[in-house]
Amino acid sequence: MTDGDVLGPVDLPARAVRPGDDAYEPARRALSVSAVVPEDRPALVVAAHDVADVAAAVRHAGRSGLPVTVRSGGHSTAFAALGDGALALDVGALDDVVVDLGSRTARVGPGVTSLALAEALDGTGLAFPVGHKAGVGFGGFLLAGGNGWNQGAWGSACESVRDAEVVLADGRQVVLDAAADPEAFAVLRGGGPVFPGVVTSFGLRLWPEPAVRRCSVHMRAAGADDLAAVGAWADSLARVVAPEVELTLVLGKADSGLGIVASVTAFGRDDRHADALLAPVTRELPRVTAAVVFSSTTMPGLLRAEPAWPESGCVAQQAWTRAGYAEVLPRLAPWLPSAPSSGSSVLVSSASYRRSAPPAPDTLHRPLGTLTVAAYAVWRPGDADAANLAWPTATLGALTDVTTGHYVGEADLRRAPGQLARCWADGGIDRVRAVRGRLDPTGVFSAPPGLTPDLLPADRPARS
């Protein structure tokens, strides 16, 4: 195979750039939200504008021997869309939103962001468990499972996916749902970067639009003892609040000591119900409380309030645990002073397991613990990049003995590839292996770190 065979643009109607083109380096860096990215150099970066572009790119990759990686919204810090010698397929322009108010459904492209869908639904009486950040793209979010807002009432976002239009490894366009191919549809909802196909649209079930109220409890902790006391308060609160209440503690370093914000968000039937849902929060506050702030907002308002850090290096690591807040928080204390910046944080939330109904039985994704703990490093590029990239994984190392799994959407698989098999319940990796072997027998789609040769179909080798 010659370079011309690999790089020839004959069957690529979409915009494609390659090493040496002026647009190549900006396109390569845009494959991740982080301004600090690995040195991986894709052979092609292809920007698809419609389904035909996607199919043409996948067929070209199959003929040329290029492994395919996919970027949807580009919010991932795991660098899954970057791969040496790969065809990196950017589907961010597939961002149509079509809402059917009568059937309470929507169809969205993979490039649609959380804020775009929330704004499209605002005031319609309908809502969706969008991601917690405005720029989260639906392709990666839903494929990973979707730890979105109001999980206690609505479940993980992938549970509200009704069907998906997919381009397979041979370029065919199919619709996957529970009837057409239940096992592939299960892996589509939780497989993240291991799913062997390119989703070009999702059909979504929508939920009644809630009244959103928030209580923010601001605290300052001097050390591990204060964190243990705050954790005991959070454990008590988590036991009594309703499933429609999302309880998240945000930890970071402060000018003096450690800063903690308990972000408690209620999704009520109306304003009165939302206020009642928040009533338990202030009955007995920790002694380190500095301020309590109540506010009313909307689903788009929640996203607009989240801080953004453009042009910054960023990376994340996540762990599930069945330990309580009181045990988890003191373990994190030694690591918080070395956080890369004031924008870096650790989020500890019980939202995903306190549910009004059990998780859907037919999705690969499901909560693997009673708390989710996620460390986010944010910093100025060029300022101790290597140490900052390592900080989230090192921080969550304090929870190694109580970690019960990982969320594939926020696992730093380059640094800890062994975590991939722990992103799903027992038998999950076997389900992934079977679906990849059936839908992508020649390995067109790139295998992420952790999907080792022994986890690939036995009759074909791993591809780089």
Short mmCIF file of C-alpha atoms in Angstrom, two decimals:
data_model
loop_
_atom_site.label_atom_id
_atom_site.label_comp_id
_atom_site.label_asym_id
_atom_site.label_seq_id
_atom_site.Cartn_x
_atom_site.Cartn_y
_atom_site.Cartn_z
CA MET A 1 0.00 0.00 0.00
CA THR A 2 1.42 3.38 -1.02
CA ASP A 3 0.94 6.76 0.60
CA GLY A 4 -1.23 7.68 -2.33
CA ASP A 5 -3.49 4.71 -1.60
CA VAL A 6 -3.92 5.82 2.00
CA LEU A 7 -4.25 9.53 1.49
CA GLY A 8 -6.00 9.75 -1.85
CA PRO A 9 -9.11 11.97 -1.63
CA VAL A 10 -10.91 10.44 -4.63
CA ASP A 11 -13.85 9.03 -2.63
CA LEU A 12 -13.88 11.65 0.13
CA PRO A 13 -16.39 14.38 -0.75
CA ALA A 14 -16.08 15.84 2.76
CA ARG A 15 -13.36 18.27 3.72
CA ALA A 16 -10.22 16.24 4.47
CA VAL A 17 -6.85 17.49 5.67
CA ARG A 18 -3.60 15.60 6.10
CA PRO A 19 -0.14 16.25 7.57
CA GLY A 20 1.50 19.14 5.76
CA ASP A 21 -1.75 21.01 5.04
CA ASP A 22 -2.07 24.43 6.64
CA ALA A 23 -5.34 23.37 8.27
CA TYR A 24 -3.96 20.10 9.62
CA GLU A 25 -2.62 21.16 13.02
CA PRO A 26 -5.73 23.19 14.00
CA ALA A 27 -7.92 20.27 12.88
CA ARG A 28 -5.78 17.78 14.82
CA ARG A 29 -5.94 19.84 18.00
CA ALA A 30 -9.68 20.38 17.64
CA LEU A 31 -10.20 16.63 18.08
CA SER A 32 -10.07 17.23 21.85
CA VAL A 33 -11.40 19.97 24.11
CA SER A 34 -8.00 20.14 25.80
CA ALA A 35 -5.45 22.66 24.54
CA VAL A 36 -2.77 20.16 25.59
CA VAL A 37 -3.04 17.04 23.44
CA PRO A 38 -0.88 13.96 22.76
CA GLU A 39 1.45 13.97 19.76
CA ASP A 40 -0.64 11.40 17.84
CA ARG A 41 -0.85 12.34 14.16
CA PRO A 42 -3.88 11.05 12.24
CA ALA A 43 -3.27 10.30 8.57
CA LEU A 44 -6.46 12.16 7.72
CA VAL A 45 -8.86 14.44 9.57
CA VAL A 46 -12.21 14.36 7.78
CA ALA A 47 -15.05 16.79 8.55
CA ALA A 48 -18.37 15.19 7.60
CA HIS A 49 -21.34 17.39 6.75
CA ASP A 50 -23.96 14.70 6.17
CA VAL A 51 -24.51 10.95 6.37
CA ALA A 52 -23.13 10.41 2.86
CA ASP A 53 -19.84 11.99 3.95
CA VAL A 54 -19.68 9.65 6.94
CA ALA A 55 -20.31 6.56 4.83
CA ALA A 56 -17.74 7.62 2.22
CA ALA A 57 -15.11 8.22 4.90
CA VAL A 58 -15.70 4.85 6.56
CA ARG A 59 -15.54 3.01 3.22
CA HIS A 60 -12.33 4.86 2.33
CA ALA A 61 -10.80 3.88 5.67
CA GLY A 62 -11.73 0.24 5.18
CA ARG A 63 -10.14 0.11 1.73
CA SER A 64 -7.04 2.00 2.85
CA GLY A 65 -6.39 0.16 6.09
CA LEU A 66 -6.85 3.25 8.25
CA PRO A 67 -8.41 2.71 11.68
CA VAL A 68 -11.32 5.09 12.26
CA THR A 69 -11.67 7.34 15.29
CA VAL A 70 -14.68 9.62 15.80
CA ARG A 71 -15.17 13.11 17.25
CA SER A 72 -18.71 14.31 17.96
CA GLY A 73 -18.75 17.37 20.21
CA GLY A 74 -15.07 17.18 21.16
CA HIS A 75 -15.77 17.50 24.90
CA SER A 76 -13.91 14.34 25.84
CA THR A 77 -10.62 14.73 27.69
CA ALA A 78 -9.68 11.09 27.01
CA PHE A 79 -8.30 11.93 23.52
CA ALA A 80 -10.30 9.06 22.00
CA ALA A 81 -10.50 10.78 18.61
CA LEU A 82 -6.71 11.06 18.34
CA GLY A 83 -4.79 8.13 16.91
CA ASP A 84 -1.50 7.80 15.05
CA GLY A 85 -2.14 6.95 11.40
CA ALA A 86 -5.91 6.96 11.86
CA LEU A 87 -8.72 8.51 9.87
CA ALA A 88 -10.18 10.92 12.44
CA LEU A 89 -13.81 11.51 11.49
CA ASP A 90 -15.35 14.73 12.83
CA VAL A 91 -19.16 14.58 12.85
CA GLY A 92 -19.65 17.80 14.81
CA ALA A 93 -21.47 19.41 11.86
CA LEU A 94 -24.24 16.80 12.13
CA ASP A 95 -26.08 18.99 14.62
CA ASP A 96 -29.75 19.07 13.57
CA VAL A 97 -32.42 19.08 16.28
CA VAL A 98 -36.00 18.07 15.40
CA VAL A 99 -38.56 18.06 18.23
CA ASP A 100 -42.00 16.41 17.96
CA LEU A 101 -44.10 17.89 20.75
CA GLY A 102 -47.01 15.55 20.08
CA SER A 103 -45.06 12.34 20.56
CA ARG A 104 -42.68 13.86 23.14
CA THR A 105 -39.67 12.77 21.14
CA ALA A 106 -36.71 14.37 19.41
CA ARG A 107 -34.11 13.44 16.84
CA VAL A 108 -30.65 14.91 17.29
CA GLY A 109 -27.36 14.63 15.47
CA PRO A 110 -24.18 13.57 17.29
CA GLY A 111 -22.77 17.10 17.09
CA VAL A 112 -25.70 18.62 19.00
CA THR A 113 -24.52 20.04 22.34
CA SER A 114 -26.25 19.88 25.69
CA LEU A 115 -26.93 23.61 25.59
CA ALA A 116 -28.33 23.46 22.05
CA LEU A 117 -30.90 20.79 22.96
CA ALA A 118 -31.76 22.44 26.29
CA GLU A 119 -32.40 25.74 24.49
CA ALA A 120 -34.48 24.02 21.80
CA LEU A 121 -36.70 22.47 24.50
CA ASP A 122 -36.84 25.48 26.83
CA GLY A 123 -40.44 26.56 27.36
CA THR A 124 -41.93 23.68 25.37
CA GLY A 125 -42.96 21.71 28.45
CA LEU A 126 -40.39 19.04 27.63
CA ALA A 127 -36.82 18.32 28.73
CA PHE A 128 -33.99 15.80 28.44
CA PRO A 129 -31.21 14.67 30.85
CA VAL A 130 -28.50 16.62 29.04
CA GLY A 131 -24.87 16.62 30.15
CA HIS A 132 -23.64 18.93 32.90
CA LYS A 133 -21.51 21.09 30.60
CA ALA A 134 -22.85 23.33 27.82
CA GLY A 135 -20.47 22.04 25.15
CA VAL A 136 -20.97 18.32 25.75
CA GLY A 137 -21.75 16.71 22.36
CA PHE A 138 -24.44 14.06 22.23
CA GLY A 139 -22.43 11.53 20.24
CA GLY A 140 -19.85 10.81 22.92
CA PHE A 141 -22.24 11.58 25.79
CA LEU A 142 -24.93 9.06 24.84
CA LEU A 143 -22.51 6.39 23.64
CA ALA A 144 -20.78 6.50 27.04
CA GLY A 145 -24.09 6.20 28.90
CA GLY A 146 -24.82 9.81 29.74
CA ASN A 147 -24.39 10.91 33.37
CA GLY A 148 -26.78 13.82 32.90
CA TRP A 149 -29.00 16.07 35.00
CA ASN A 150 -31.83 14.67 37.13
CA GLN A 151 -30.71 11.07 36.92
CA GLY A 152 -32.72 10.19 40.01
CA ALA A 153 -35.97 10.72 38.13
CA TRP A 154 -34.94 10.36 34.49
CA GLY A 155 -32.16 7.77 34.70
CA SER A 156 -28.96 7.86 32.68
CA ALA A 157 -29.42 9.67 29.38
CA CYS A 158 -28.83 6.53 27.31
CA GLU A 159 -31.96 4.99 28.83
CA SER A 160 -33.97 7.63 26.97
CA VAL A 161 -32.49 6.70 23.57
CA ARG A 162 -35.23 5.05 21.47
CA ASP A 163 -33.14 4.27 18.39
CA ALA A 164 -30.04 5.38 16.53
CA GLU A 165 -29.09 5.73 12.87
CA VAL A 166 -25.63 4.22 12.40
CA VAL A 167 -23.02 3.84 9.66
CA LEU A 168 -21.37 0.44 10.05
CA ALA A 169 -17.82 -0.64 9.18
CA ASP A 170 -18.75 -1.53 5.58
CA GLY A 171 -20.44 1.85 5.00
CA ARG A 172 -23.98 0.54 5.30
CA GLN A 173 -26.55 2.78 6.99
CA VAL A 174 -28.82 1.01 9.47
CA VAL A 175 -31.22 1.82 12.29
CA LEU A 176 -30.46 0.14 15.61
CA ASP A 177 -33.10 -0.27 18.29
CA ALA A 178 -34.24 -2.87 20.80
CA ALA A 179 -36.13 -4.81 18.13
CA ALA A 180 -33.65 -4.71 15.23
CA ASP A 181 -30.52 -5.76 17.16
CA PRO A 182 -30.96 -5.70 20.94
CA GLU A 183 -27.37 -6.57 21.80
CA ALA A 184 -25.78 -4.01 19.48
CA PHE A 185 -28.30 -1.44 20.75
CA ALA A 186 -27.24 -2.27 24.32
CA VAL A 187 -23.55 -1.72 23.52
CA LEU A 188 -24.42 1.51 21.71
CA ARG A 189 -25.81 2.74 25.05
CA GLY A 190 -22.72 2.55 27.21
CA GLY A 191 -19.86 1.28 25.06
CA GLY A 192 -18.40 4.72 24.46
CA PRO A 193 -15.31 4.56 22.20
CA VAL A 194 -15.56 0.79 21.79
CA PHE A 195 -18.83 0.95 19.83
CA PRO A 196 -18.11 -0.27 16.27
CA GLY A 197 -20.01 2.27 14.22
CA VAL A 198 -20.67 5.98 13.66
CA VAL A 199 -23.97 7.23 15.03
CA THR A 200 -25.41 9.89 12.73
CA SER A 201 -28.58 10.58 14.73
CA PHE A 202 -30.34 9.55 17.93
CA GLY A 203 -34.07 9.22 18.54
CA LEU A 204 -34.85 10.43 22.06
CA ARG A 205 -37.67 10.12 24.55
CA LEU A 206 -38.40 13.46 26.25
CA TRP A 207 -39.55 14.19 29.80
CA PRO A 208 -41.83 16.80 31.38
CA GLU A 209 -40.00 20.11 31.78
CA PRO A 210 -39.21 20.68 35.46
CA ALA A 211 -39.13 23.73 37.69
CA VAL A 212 -35.46 24.00 38.68
CA ARG A 213 -34.34 25.37 42.02
CA ARG A 214 -30.83 25.29 43.45
CA CYS A 215 -29.29 25.65 46.89
CA SER A 216 -25.53 26.23 47.03
CA VAL A 217 -23.86 25.71 50.42
CA HIS A 218 -20.39 27.30 50.49
CA MET A 219 -17.91 25.92 53.02
CA ARG A 220 -14.23 26.21 53.96
CA ALA A 221 -12.41 23.21 55.41
CA ALA A 222 -9.10 23.36 57.26
CA GLY A 223 -8.23 19.70 56.70
CA ALA A 224 -9.33 16.07 56.79
CA ASP A 225 -11.38 16.41 60.01
CA ASP A 226 -13.51 19.17 58.53
CA LEU A 227 -13.93 17.15 55.35
CA ALA A 228 -15.09 14.15 57.37
CA ALA A 229 -17.70 16.32 59.11
CA VAL A 230 -18.92 17.74 55.81
CA GLY A 231 -19.03 14.19 54.44
CA ALA A 232 -21.13 12.99 57.38
CA TRP A 233 -23.59 15.84 56.71
CA ALA A 234 -23.75 14.91 53.02
CA ASP A 235 -24.32 11.23 53.86
CA SER A 236 -27.23 12.21 56.13
CA LEU A 237 -28.67 14.49 53.47
CA ALA A 238 -28.37 11.87 50.73
CA ARG A 239 -30.43 9.47 52.82
CA VAL A 240 -33.43 11.80 53.06
CA VAL A 241 -33.63 13.86 49.87
CA ALA A 242 -35.93 12.72 47.07
CA PRO A 243 -34.65 11.15 43.82
CA GLU A 244 -35.43 14.45 42.04
CA VAL A 245 -32.67 16.16 44.02
CA GLU A 246 -29.10 16.09 42.69
CA LEU A 247 -26.47 16.35 45.44
CA THR A 248 -22.92 17.12 44.33
CA LEU A 249 -19.97 18.31 46.39
CA VAL A 250 -17.37 20.33 44.48
CA LEU A 251 -13.94 20.36 46.14
CA GLY A 252 -11.01 22.58 45.24
CA LYS A 253 -8.14 24.49 46.74
CA ALA A 254 -8.78 27.95 48.15
CA ASP A 255 -6.64 30.87 49.35
CA SER A 256 -6.84 29.40 52.83
CA GLY A 257 -7.70 25.75 53.34
CA LEU A 258 -10.01 23.86 51.02
CA GLY A 259 -13.10 25.20 49.31
CA ILE A 260 -16.26 23.08 49.18
CA VAL A 261 -19.56 23.87 47.50
CA ALA A 262 -22.52 21.58 48.03
CA SER A 263 -24.51 22.10 44.86
CA VAL A 264 -28.04 20.80 45.52
CA THR A 265 -30.39 21.01 42.55
CA ALA A 266 -34.09 20.14 42.70
CA PHE A 267 -36.24 19.28 39.68
CA GLY A 268 -39.84 19.82 40.77
CA ARG A 269 -43.25 19.60 39.19
CA ASP A 270 -43.59 23.32 39.91
CA ASP A 271 -41.81 25.99 41.97
CA ARG A 272 -43.57 25.02 45.18
CA HIS A 273 -42.65 21.36 44.78
CA ALA A 274 -39.03 22.26 43.96
CA ASP A 275 -38.78 24.40 47.11
CA ALA A 276 -40.17 21.54 49.19
CA LEU A 277 -37.57 19.18 47.71
CA LEU A 278 -34.80 21.50 48.95
CA ALA A 279 -36.19 21.88 52.48
CA PRO A 280 -33.95 19.21 54.08
CA VAL A 281 -30.75 20.95 52.94
CA THR A 282 -30.71 23.72 55.53
CA ARG A 283 -32.21 21.93 58.52
CA GLU A 284 -28.76 21.35 60.00
CA LEU A 285 -25.70 22.76 58.23
CA PRO A 286 -22.02 21.92 58.84
CA ARG A 287 -20.22 24.31 61.20
CA VAL A 288 -17.79 25.27 58.41
CA THR A 289 -20.63 26.77 56.34
CA ALA A 290 -19.80 30.26 55.11
CA ALA A 291 -22.83 31.06 52.95
CA VAL A 292 -26.06 29.59 51.61
CA VAL A 293 -27.46 30.81 48.29
CA PHE A 294 -30.85 29.90 46.78
CA SER A 295 -31.65 30.51 43.13
CA SER A 296 -34.19 29.67 40.44
CA THR A 297 -33.07 28.66 36.99
CA THR A 298 -33.93 26.57 33.94
CA MET A 299 -32.32 23.64 32.16
CA PRO A 300 -30.36 26.01 29.85
CA GLY A 301 -29.59 28.19 32.86
CA LEU A 302 -27.91 25.28 34.63
CA LEU A 303 -25.56 24.89 31.69
CA ARG A 304 -24.81 28.58 31.26
CA ALA A 305 -23.84 28.76 34.95
CA GLU A 306 -21.16 26.07 34.61
CA PRO A 307 -17.65 27.56 34.30
CA ALA A 308 -15.84 27.28 30.97
CA TRP A 309 -12.07 27.25 30.57
CA PRO A 310 -11.28 27.93 26.89
CA GLU A 311 -7.75 27.42 25.61
CA SER A 312 -6.81 25.43 28.72
CA GLY A 313 -5.25 22.06 29.22
CA CYS A 314 -7.75 19.67 30.76
CA VAL A 315 -8.06 16.00 31.61
CA ALA A 316 -10.37 13.95 33.83
CA GLN A 317 -10.53 10.69 35.73
CA GLN A 318 -13.57 9.06 37.32
CA ALA A 319 -14.28 6.25 39.78
CA TRP A 320 -17.39 4.63 41.20
CA THR A 321 -17.43 3.65 44.87
CA ARG A 322 -19.83 2.29 47.48
CA ALA A 323 -18.06 4.21 50.24
CA GLY A 324 -19.83 7.22 51.72
CA TYR A 325 -18.97 10.91 51.53
CA ALA A 326 -17.50 10.78 55.05
CA GLU A 327 -14.95 8.19 53.98
CA VAL A 328 -14.20 9.58 50.51
CA LEU A 329 -13.65 13.26 51.29
CA PRO A 330 -10.81 12.91 53.84
CA ARG A 331 -8.96 10.56 51.48
CA LEU A 332 -8.93 13.30 48.85
CA ALA A 333 -7.64 16.00 51.21
CA PRO A 334 -3.87 15.44 50.64
CA TRP A 335 -4.29 15.83 46.88
CA LEU A 336 -6.37 19.00 46.68
CA PRO A 337 -3.56 21.48 47.52
CA SER A 338 -1.60 20.22 44.50
CA ALA A 339 -4.49 20.77 42.09
CA PRO A 340 -3.17 22.43 38.91
CA SER A 341 -5.28 25.59 39.29
CA SER A 342 -8.27 27.15 41.01
CA GLY A 343 -10.31 25.84 38.09
CA SER A 344 -9.38 22.25 38.92
CA SER A 345 -11.78 20.33 41.13
CA VAL A 346 -13.06 17.00 42.38
CA LEU A 347 -16.80 16.33 42.12
CA VAL A 348 -18.44 13.79 44.43
CA SER A 349 -22.08 13.00 43.66
CA SER A 350 -24.73 10.54 44.76
CA ALA A 351 -27.23 11.55 42.08
CA SER A 352 -26.94 8.55 39.79
CA TYR A 353 -27.90 5.81 42.23
CA ARG A 354 -30.74 7.42 44.22
CA ARG A 355 -33.40 6.66 41.65
CA SER A 356 -37.17 6.50 41.53
CA ALA A 357 -36.89 3.40 39.32
CA PRO A 358 -34.12 0.81 38.76
CA PRO A 359 -31.77 1.20 35.78
CA ALA A 360 -32.93 -0.15 32.43
CA PRO A 361 -31.90 -3.81 32.20
CA ASP A 362 -30.89 -3.68 28.53
CA THR A 363 -28.17 -1.00 28.45
CA LEU A 364 -24.47 -1.74 28.79
CA HIS A 365 -24.06 1.37 30.95
CA ARG A 366 -25.23 1.40 34.53
CA PRO A 367 -24.02 2.99 37.77
CA LEU A 368 -21.38 0.79 39.40
CA GLY A 369 -21.47 2.41 42.83
CA THR A 370 -23.38 4.70 45.17
CA LEU A 371 -21.04 7.65 44.60
CA THR A 372 -19.34 8.90 41.48
CA VAL A 373 -16.04 10.72 42.07
CA ALA A 374 -14.49 12.69 39.21
CA ALA A 375 -11.27 14.71 39.26
CA TYR A 376 -10.82 17.46 36.68
CA ALA A 377 -7.46 19.13 36.01
CA VAL A 378 -7.53 22.53 34.28
CA TRP A 379 -4.38 24.56 33.65
CA ARG A 380 -2.54 26.96 31.37
CA PRO A 381 -0.79 25.06 28.55
CA GLY A 382 2.96 24.77 29.03
CA ASP A 383 2.75 25.01 32.83
CA ALA A 384 3.84 21.58 34.15
CA ASP A 385 1.80 19.74 31.52
CA ALA A 386 3.04 16.25 32.45
CA ALA A 387 2.32 16.64 36.17
CA ASN A 388 -1.08 18.19 35.50
CA LEU A 389 -2.09 15.41 33.10
CA ALA A 390 -1.26 12.91 35.85
CA TRP A 391 -3.07 14.72 38.69
CA PRO A 392 -6.63 13.32 38.24
CA THR A 393 -5.50 9.68 38.09
CA ALA A 394 -3.08 10.18 40.99
CA THR A 395 -5.80 11.87 43.07
CA LEU A 396 -8.30 9.07 42.59
CA GLY A 397 -5.56 6.60 43.45
CA ALA A 398 -6.47 7.49 47.04
CA LEU A 399 -9.69 5.51 46.48
CA THR A 400 -8.16 2.43 44.84
CA ASP A 401 -9.23 -0.02 47.54
CA VAL A 402 -12.85 1.23 47.51
CA THR A 403 -13.23 1.76 43.75
CA THR A 404 -15.96 -0.43 42.25
CA GLY A 405 -15.70 0.61 38.60
CA HIS A 406 -15.30 3.49 36.15
CA TYR A 407 -17.43 5.53 33.75
CA VAL A 408 -16.11 5.05 30.23
CA GLY A 409 -16.94 8.65 29.31
CA GLU A 410 -14.49 10.04 31.89
CA ALA A 411 -11.85 7.35 32.22
CA ASP A 412 -8.28 8.36 31.32
CA LEU A 413 -7.59 5.14 29.42
CA ARG A 414 -4.25 6.33 28.04
CA ARG A 415 -2.89 6.58 31.56
CA ALA A 416 -4.82 3.63 32.99
CA PRO A 417 -5.91 1.31 30.15
CA GLY A 418 -6.74 -1.48 32.58
CA GLN A 419 -9.75 0.52 33.69
CA LEU A 420 -11.64 -0.20 30.46
CA ALA A 421 -12.77 -3.68 31.52
CA ARG A 422 -14.05 -2.15 34.79
CA CYS A 423 -16.32 0.32 33.02
CA TRP A 424 -19.12 -2.24 32.87
CA ALA A 425 -20.67 -4.89 35.04
CA ASP A 426 -19.41 -8.48 34.99
CA GLY A 427 -19.63 -9.89 31.47
CA GLY A 428 -19.73 -6.43 29.88
CA ILE A 429 -16.39 -6.77 28.13
CA ASP A 430 -17.54 -10.07 26.62
CA ARG A 431 -20.62 -8.34 25.22
CA VAL A 432 -18.39 -5.65 23.71
CA ARG A 433 -16.11 -8.25 22.17
CA ALA A 434 -19.03 -10.14 20.61
CA VAL A 435 -20.66 -7.05 19.08
CA ARG A 436 -17.38 -5.70 17.71
CA GLY A 437 -16.59 -9.07 16.17
CA ARG A 438 -19.99 -9.28 14.51
CA LEU A 439 -20.36 -5.67 13.25
CA ASP A 440 -16.70 -4.90 12.56
CA PRO A 441 -14.98 -8.22 11.73
CA THR A 442 -12.03 -6.60 9.97
CA GLY A 443 -11.34 -4.01 12.67
CA VAL A 444 -12.15 -0.80 10.79
CA PHE A 445 -12.89 1.08 14.00
CA SER A 446 -9.93 1.83 16.23
CA ALA A 447 -9.70 -0.12 19.48
CA PRO A 448 -9.19 2.24 22.46
CA PRO A 449 -6.47 1.62 25.05
CA GLY A 450 -7.43 -1.32 27.19
CA LEU A 451 -9.13 -3.29 24.42
CA THR A 452 -6.19 -5.66 24.21
CA PRO A 453 -5.79 -8.44 21.63
CA ASP A 454 -7.23 -11.01 24.01
CA LEU A 455 -10.39 -8.91 24.16
CA LEU A 456 -10.76 -8.79 20.38
CA PRO A 457 -12.33 -11.55 18.29
CA ALA A 458 -9.95 -14.50 18.29
CA ASP A 459 -9.93 -14.86 14.51
CA ARG A 460 -8.44 -11.44 13.77
CA PRO A 461 -5.48 -9.45 15.10
CA ALA A 462 -5.68 -6.08 16.81
CA ARG A 463 -5.14 -3.08 14.55
CA SER A 464 -3.14 -0.06 15.55
#
